[in-house]
Amino acid sequence: VVCMHPHSSPYPSSGVSGYSGCQNVMTEKNFPLPQTFTAWCNSHLRKAGTQIENIEEDFRDGLKLMLLLEVISGERLAKPERGKMRVHKISNVNKALNFIASKGVKLVSIGAEEIVDGNAKMTLGMIWTIILRFAIQDISVEETSAKEGLLLWCQRKTAPYKNVNIQNFHISWKDGLGFCALIHRHRPELIDYGKLRKDDPMTNLNTAFDVAEKYLDIPKMLDAEDIVGTARPDEKAIMTYVSSFYHAFSGAQKAETAANRICKVLAVNQENEQLMEDYEKLASDLLEWIRRTIPWLENRVPENTMQSMQQKLEDFRDYRRLHKPPKVQEKCQLEISFNTLQTKLRLSNRPAFMPSEGKMVSDISNAWGSLEGAEKGYEEWLLNEIRRLERLDHLAEKFRQKAAIHEAWTEGKEEMLQQRDYETASLSEIKALLKKHEAFESDLAAHQDRVEQIAAIAQELNELDYYDSPSVNARCQKICDQWDALGAMTQKRSEALQRTEKLLETIDQLYLEFAKRAAPFNNWMEGAMEDLQDTFIVHTIEEIQGLSTAHEQFKATLPEADKERQAILGIHNEIAKIVQTYHVNMAGTNPYTTINPQEINTKWDKVRQLVPQRDQALIEEHARQQNNERLRRQFANQANVIGPWIQNKMEEIGRISIEMHGTLEDQLNHLRQYEKSIVNYKPKIDQLEGDHQLIQEALIFDNKHTNYTMEHIRVGWEQLLTTIARTINEIENQILTRDAKGISQEQMNEFRASFNHFDRDHSGTLGAEEFKACLISLGFDIGNDPQGEAEFARIMSIVDPNRMGLVTFQAFIDFMSRETADTDTADQVMASFKVLAGDKNYILADELRRELPPDQAEYCIARMAPYTGPDGVPGALDYMSFSTALYGESDL
């Protein structure tokens, strides 16, 4: 029994490990496998001048079996036994089996006796093992070997043929087009492929077999009738026959390898170009957004109403909450993409990527800085404007109230002062008119404060740039002009009355006393009503408590005021008693004042009614200030936790980026878990944003319970997200560098340990002297002589191209990886193109299309310059200048 041990197969991916016994050799009934194997053996034996006719019989003496192994291996076996005895035959077969075993094929439970006795299954199994080992195992295509390699080779070669789909070594070959495609791909002059039809497999198969035998020296191992007539052709027979094509065309393998190298280089170049286009578009979009946003943030034109300014504040909140965060992510992604692209370019020996003018990462950062500069003062300006408008509304309302009260008081006063009633009055009437005028002068003086208050409020409205200042100024000017006129007319009437006073001696002292005491008391009541109805605005509990205290003090004066009221009413009652007692004719009214007891009582009742209303307003405002204080404490409690938490996380990320714990993958996983924990903290930030919005809606402008503002928290949170993303990107670039350059984890740890040792300030960078000491510690021979200084200057120009005097860890890793690993070079790519061109100094477009995938072939044709050498032909392309351009040594 010929058997390969399933756990010790020298070619575990060859597709033969499933043959656990020779009884599996004949897998398809009625398929002439012996015929195929016999033809394959004869294709090699004829090189030694011999043939076999019966595979079981002709190998029984072992002589031709040993000869077959010598031909296919190119090695000499032990000298065979020429005797006819059975023992001589067994000895020869054993020598052949021992040679097979010496080639790495583990043969279990095999006996030469079965071969000598002509056991068909054992003999076929042994031949299949020889075919696998010497014809199939060594096939290698794109890091696959044996069966998979042979299948991939077939798929690659038949890929341009749309009606061929090779997926296996049985039914995929039944229509014969696969065999014809292999021949046509390598020798297109032998078969007119365009005339073949998929529905005529017999013609296709016979054409392929005949052409292969006649022109390619591949014997006819299969019969078209057997393949067409079998539901599933034998896989081993197909593989055996196809392997002959592979070896016949093996000379084309060099060209395929060269094409693979070119494909790989072009794929990298195409990917890098796409990354550059993506960066340019993202940078343009971000800069355009910043250009549109900055003028909006710099607009400081105030609105005239609170509603309009509140809408501006709401728009700004939407900008901070909805529009800016995605742009922060875009900016971070732009930096990550730029760093990743530069790393890939360095790893593939390409020149560094220089974005279009104005689109460098530094340009983006500068533009972003301008955006944040414009944004910084915008919110403060909005809040100040809202405070200003709130103050203006309050002052304007106060102005209107005081002006209305004053205008009501002055109504009719000019007509009264212009009367000439004293000319026809009696002596008593003159005395009354004089006393009445004195009372009016007292009333006029009492209203002086109100007029001054009105003027002061108007002046403040002008200073605060109140939008309706013209109407306020006009009304104020009218009041002042009227007040001046009243003063002048009062003075004129007083002089007229005094002239006639000598003529008028009788005066009613009681009426005069009533008028003198009633007028200030009436003015006090009007002032009290004005104060009780006055609107107020406070921002703290202390302020509302001050108002409440003042109100309580006012209420404490009410008993004394009531005594005064009773006294004034008592004067009136005394007058009435005298009139009734002495039957005095007073014409029914007090000649010295228009104030009467009913008016005093009405206003007094109004004051008593306004007092509890004022109490309720103060209570409600006190409750509102208590709620504001609760909102302040609620925000402060969270901000005092979140602020230190963000700072601690920033410090921990800094320590993680410097310390070494495990492999780079472990560090990357640790950072990603760390990033996840940070992202999971976002609800607390959102909750704090909600509390901040409640504070702003309540118009709370200060908070003594915390030093953190929402702006501090937002900036810290954005910096935290950017820092963790940048740190993860640095680790990913280190992994990319390590894998691309073949650096071991131990080397990477040694580089990190050396870097950290000399990075004594833990800044993540090394100064020039620190970097030099680090290189010396790693074995670099850098002396203090001029030659050593020149070498160190060369190294610094690589790791610090911007001459900043600092070396980052990524630049350090890139330099060490270049010192310890190899990459593709322009010379290697040039040599590959020369193979495709058949050692010519130029290449043709048809040669590129034949050997390269269509998209990469067209990529080369579009970018290659015409060849101008003396040995050129029409259509010749210059692959040498193209190869150097790929690596930045000339313009592409």
Short mmCIF file of N, CA, C and O in Angstrom, two decimals, residues 642-686:
data_model
loop_
_atom_site.label_atom_id
_atom_site.label_comp_id
_atom_site.label_asym_id
_atom_site.label_seq_id
_atom_site.Cartn_x
_atom_site.Cartn_y
_atom_site.Cartn_z
N ILE A 642 -15.90 67.05 36.39
CA ILE A 642 -15.52 66.78 34.99
C ILE A 642 -14.21 67.47 34.65
O ILE A 642 -13.35 66.91 33.96
N GLY A 643 -14.00 68.71 35.13
CA GLY A 643 -12.76 69.43 34.79
C GLY A 643 -11.52 68.68 35.23
O GLY A 643 -10.62 68.39 34.42
N PRO A 644 -11.39 68.29 36.53
CA PRO A 644 -10.21 67.50 36.95
C PRO A 644 -10.13 66.15 36.25
O PRO A 644 -9.04 65.65 35.98
N TRP A 645 -11.31 65.55 35.95
CA TRP A 645 -11.28 64.24 35.25
C TRP A 645 -10.62 64.37 33.89
O TRP A 645 -9.78 63.55 33.51
N ILE A 646 -10.98 65.42 33.14
CA ILE A 646 -10.37 65.62 31.81
C ILE A 646 -8.87 65.85 31.95
O ILE A 646 -8.06 65.29 31.19
N GLN A 647 -8.46 66.65 32.94
CA GLN A 647 -7.03 66.91 33.13
C GLN A 647 -6.28 65.63 33.46
O GLN A 647 -5.18 65.38 32.94
N ASN A 648 -6.87 64.79 34.34
CA ASN A 648 -6.22 63.52 34.70
C ASN A 648 -6.09 62.61 33.48
O ASN A 648 -5.06 61.94 33.29
N LYS A 649 -7.13 62.57 32.65
CA LYS A 649 -7.08 61.72 31.45
C LYS A 649 -6.00 62.20 30.49
O LYS A 649 -5.30 61.38 29.87
N MET A 650 -5.85 63.51 30.37
CA MET A 650 -4.80 64.04 29.49
C MET A 650 -3.42 63.61 30.01
O MET A 650 -2.55 63.20 29.24
N GLU A 651 -3.22 63.68 31.32
CA GLU A 651 -1.94 63.28 31.90
C GLU A 651 -1.71 61.78 31.73
O GLU A 651 -0.58 61.34 31.43
N GLU A 652 -2.77 60.96 31.89
CA GLU A 652 -2.62 59.51 31.74
C GLU A 652 -2.26 59.14 30.30
O GLU A 652 -1.44 58.26 30.06
N ILE A 653 -2.90 59.82 29.32
CA ILE A 653 -2.57 59.55 27.91
C ILE A 653 -1.11 59.89 27.65
O ILE A 653 -0.40 59.18 26.94
N GLY A 654 -0.64 60.99 28.25
CA GLY A 654 0.78 61.35 28.08
C GLY A 654 1.69 60.27 28.63
O GLY A 654 2.72 59.94 28.02
N ARG A 655 1.33 59.70 29.78
CA ARG A 655 2.18 58.64 30.35
C ARG A 655 2.12 57.38 29.48
O ARG A 655 3.13 56.71 29.25
N ILE A 656 0.92 57.02 28.97
CA ILE A 656 0.78 55.81 28.14
C ILE A 656 1.62 55.92 26.88
O ILE A 656 2.24 54.95 26.42
N SER A 657 1.66 57.14 26.27
CA SER A 657 2.42 57.30 25.01
C SER A 657 3.92 57.16 25.22
O SER A 657 4.66 56.97 24.28
N ILE A 658 4.38 57.28 26.49
CA ILE A 658 5.83 57.21 26.76
C ILE A 658 6.21 55.83 27.30
O ILE A 658 7.23 55.26 26.91
N GLU A 659 5.39 55.27 28.17
CA GLU A 659 5.74 53.99 28.80
C GLU A 659 5.60 52.84 27.81
O GLU A 659 4.90 52.93 26.82
N MET A 660 6.28 51.74 28.08
CA MET A 660 6.23 50.53 27.24
C MET A 660 5.62 49.40 28.07
O MET A 660 6.17 49.02 29.10
N HIS A 661 4.51 48.90 27.63
CA HIS A 661 3.89 47.76 28.28
C HIS A 661 3.36 46.83 27.19
O HIS A 661 2.37 47.12 26.53
N GLY A 662 4.02 45.70 26.96
CA GLY A 662 3.57 44.74 25.95
C GLY A 662 3.93 45.17 24.55
O GLY A 662 4.71 46.09 24.31
N THR A 663 3.33 44.49 23.57
CA THR A 663 3.59 44.77 22.16
C THR A 663 2.84 46.03 21.75
O THR A 663 2.01 46.58 22.48
N LEU A 664 3.18 46.50 20.51
CA LEU A 664 2.47 47.65 19.98
C LEU A 664 0.98 47.36 19.85
O LEU A 664 0.13 48.25 20.06
N GLU A 665 0.64 46.10 19.48
CA GLU A 665 -0.78 45.75 19.39
C GLU A 665 -1.45 45.83 20.76
O GLU A 665 -2.60 46.29 20.88
N ASP A 666 -0.71 45.38 21.81
CA ASP A 666 -1.27 45.50 23.17
C ASP A 666 -1.49 46.98 23.51
O ASP A 666 -2.53 47.35 24.06
N GLN A 667 -0.49 47.81 23.19
CA GLN A 667 -0.64 49.23 23.48
C GLN A 667 -1.81 49.83 22.69
O GLN A 667 -2.56 50.65 23.20
N LEU A 668 -1.93 49.41 21.39
CA LEU A 668 -3.03 49.93 20.57
C LEU A 668 -4.38 49.51 21.14
O LEU A 668 -5.31 50.31 21.24
N ASN A 669 -4.49 48.23 21.54
CA ASN A 669 -5.74 47.75 22.13
C ASN A 669 -6.04 48.51 23.42
O ASN A 669 -7.18 48.88 23.69
N HIS A 670 -4.97 48.72 24.23
CA HIS A 670 -5.15 49.46 25.48
C HIS A 670 -5.66 50.87 25.21
O HIS A 670 -6.60 51.35 25.85
N LEU A 671 -5.06 51.54 24.22
CA LEU A 671 -5.49 52.89 23.89
C LEU A 671 -6.91 52.93 23.33
O LEU A 671 -7.68 53.85 23.63
N ARG A 672 -7.27 51.92 22.51
CA ARG A 672 -8.63 51.91 21.97
C ARG A 672 -9.66 51.67 23.07
O ARG A 672 -10.74 52.26 23.07
N GLN A 673 -9.33 50.76 24.02
CA GLN A 673 -10.22 50.59 25.17
C GLN A 673 -10.30 51.88 25.97
O GLN A 673 -11.36 52.27 26.45
N TYR A 674 -9.15 52.54 26.10
CA TYR A 674 -9.11 53.81 26.82
C TYR A 674 -9.95 54.85 26.09
O TYR A 674 -10.70 55.61 26.70
N GLU A 675 -9.85 54.85 24.74
CA GLU A 675 -10.65 55.78 23.95
C GLU A 675 -12.14 55.48 24.13
O GLU A 675 -12.95 56.40 24.24
N LYS A 676 -12.50 54.20 24.18
CA LYS A 676 -13.90 53.82 24.36
C LYS A 676 -14.42 54.32 25.71
O LYS A 676 -15.54 54.82 25.81
N SER A 677 -13.57 54.18 26.77
CA SER A 677 -14.00 54.65 28.09
C SER A 677 -14.18 56.16 28.08
O SER A 677 -15.07 56.69 28.76
N ILE A 678 -13.35 56.86 27.32
CA ILE A 678 -13.49 58.32 27.24
C ILE A 678 -14.78 58.69 26.49
O ILE A 678 -15.53 59.57 26.93
N VAL A 679 -15.04 58.00 25.36
CA VAL A 679 -16.26 58.28 24.60
C VAL A 679 -17.50 57.99 25.44
O VAL A 679 -18.52 58.70 25.38
N ASN A 680 -17.41 56.93 26.28
CA ASN A 680 -18.55 56.59 27.15
C ASN A 680 -18.82 57.68 28.18
O ASN A 680 -19.88 57.69 28.81
N TYR A 681 -17.85 58.58 28.40
CA TYR A 681 -18.03 59.68 29.36
C TYR A 681 -18.82 60.83 28.74
O TYR A 681 -19.20 61.76 29.42
N LYS A 682 -19.06 60.77 27.41
CA LYS A 682 -19.73 61.86 26.69
C LYS A 682 -21.10 62.22 27.28
O LYS A 682 -21.44 63.41 27.33
N PRO A 683 -21.93 61.26 27.74
CA PRO A 683 -23.23 61.65 28.33
C PRO A 683 -23.08 62.65 29.47
O PRO A 683 -23.93 63.51 29.65
N LYS A 684 -22.01 62.55 30.27
CA LYS A 684 -21.83 63.51 31.37
C LYS A 684 -21.57 64.91 30.80
O LYS A 684 -22.02 65.92 31.36
N ILE A 685 -20.81 64.98 29.71
CA ILE A 685 -20.58 66.29 29.06
C ILE A 685 -21.91 66.85 28.54
O ILE A 685 -22.20 68.04 28.71
N ASP A 686 -22.72 65.96 27.89
CA ASP A 686 -24.01 66.41 27.38
C ASP A 686 -24.91 66.88 28.52
O ASP A 686 -25.64 67.87 28.38
#
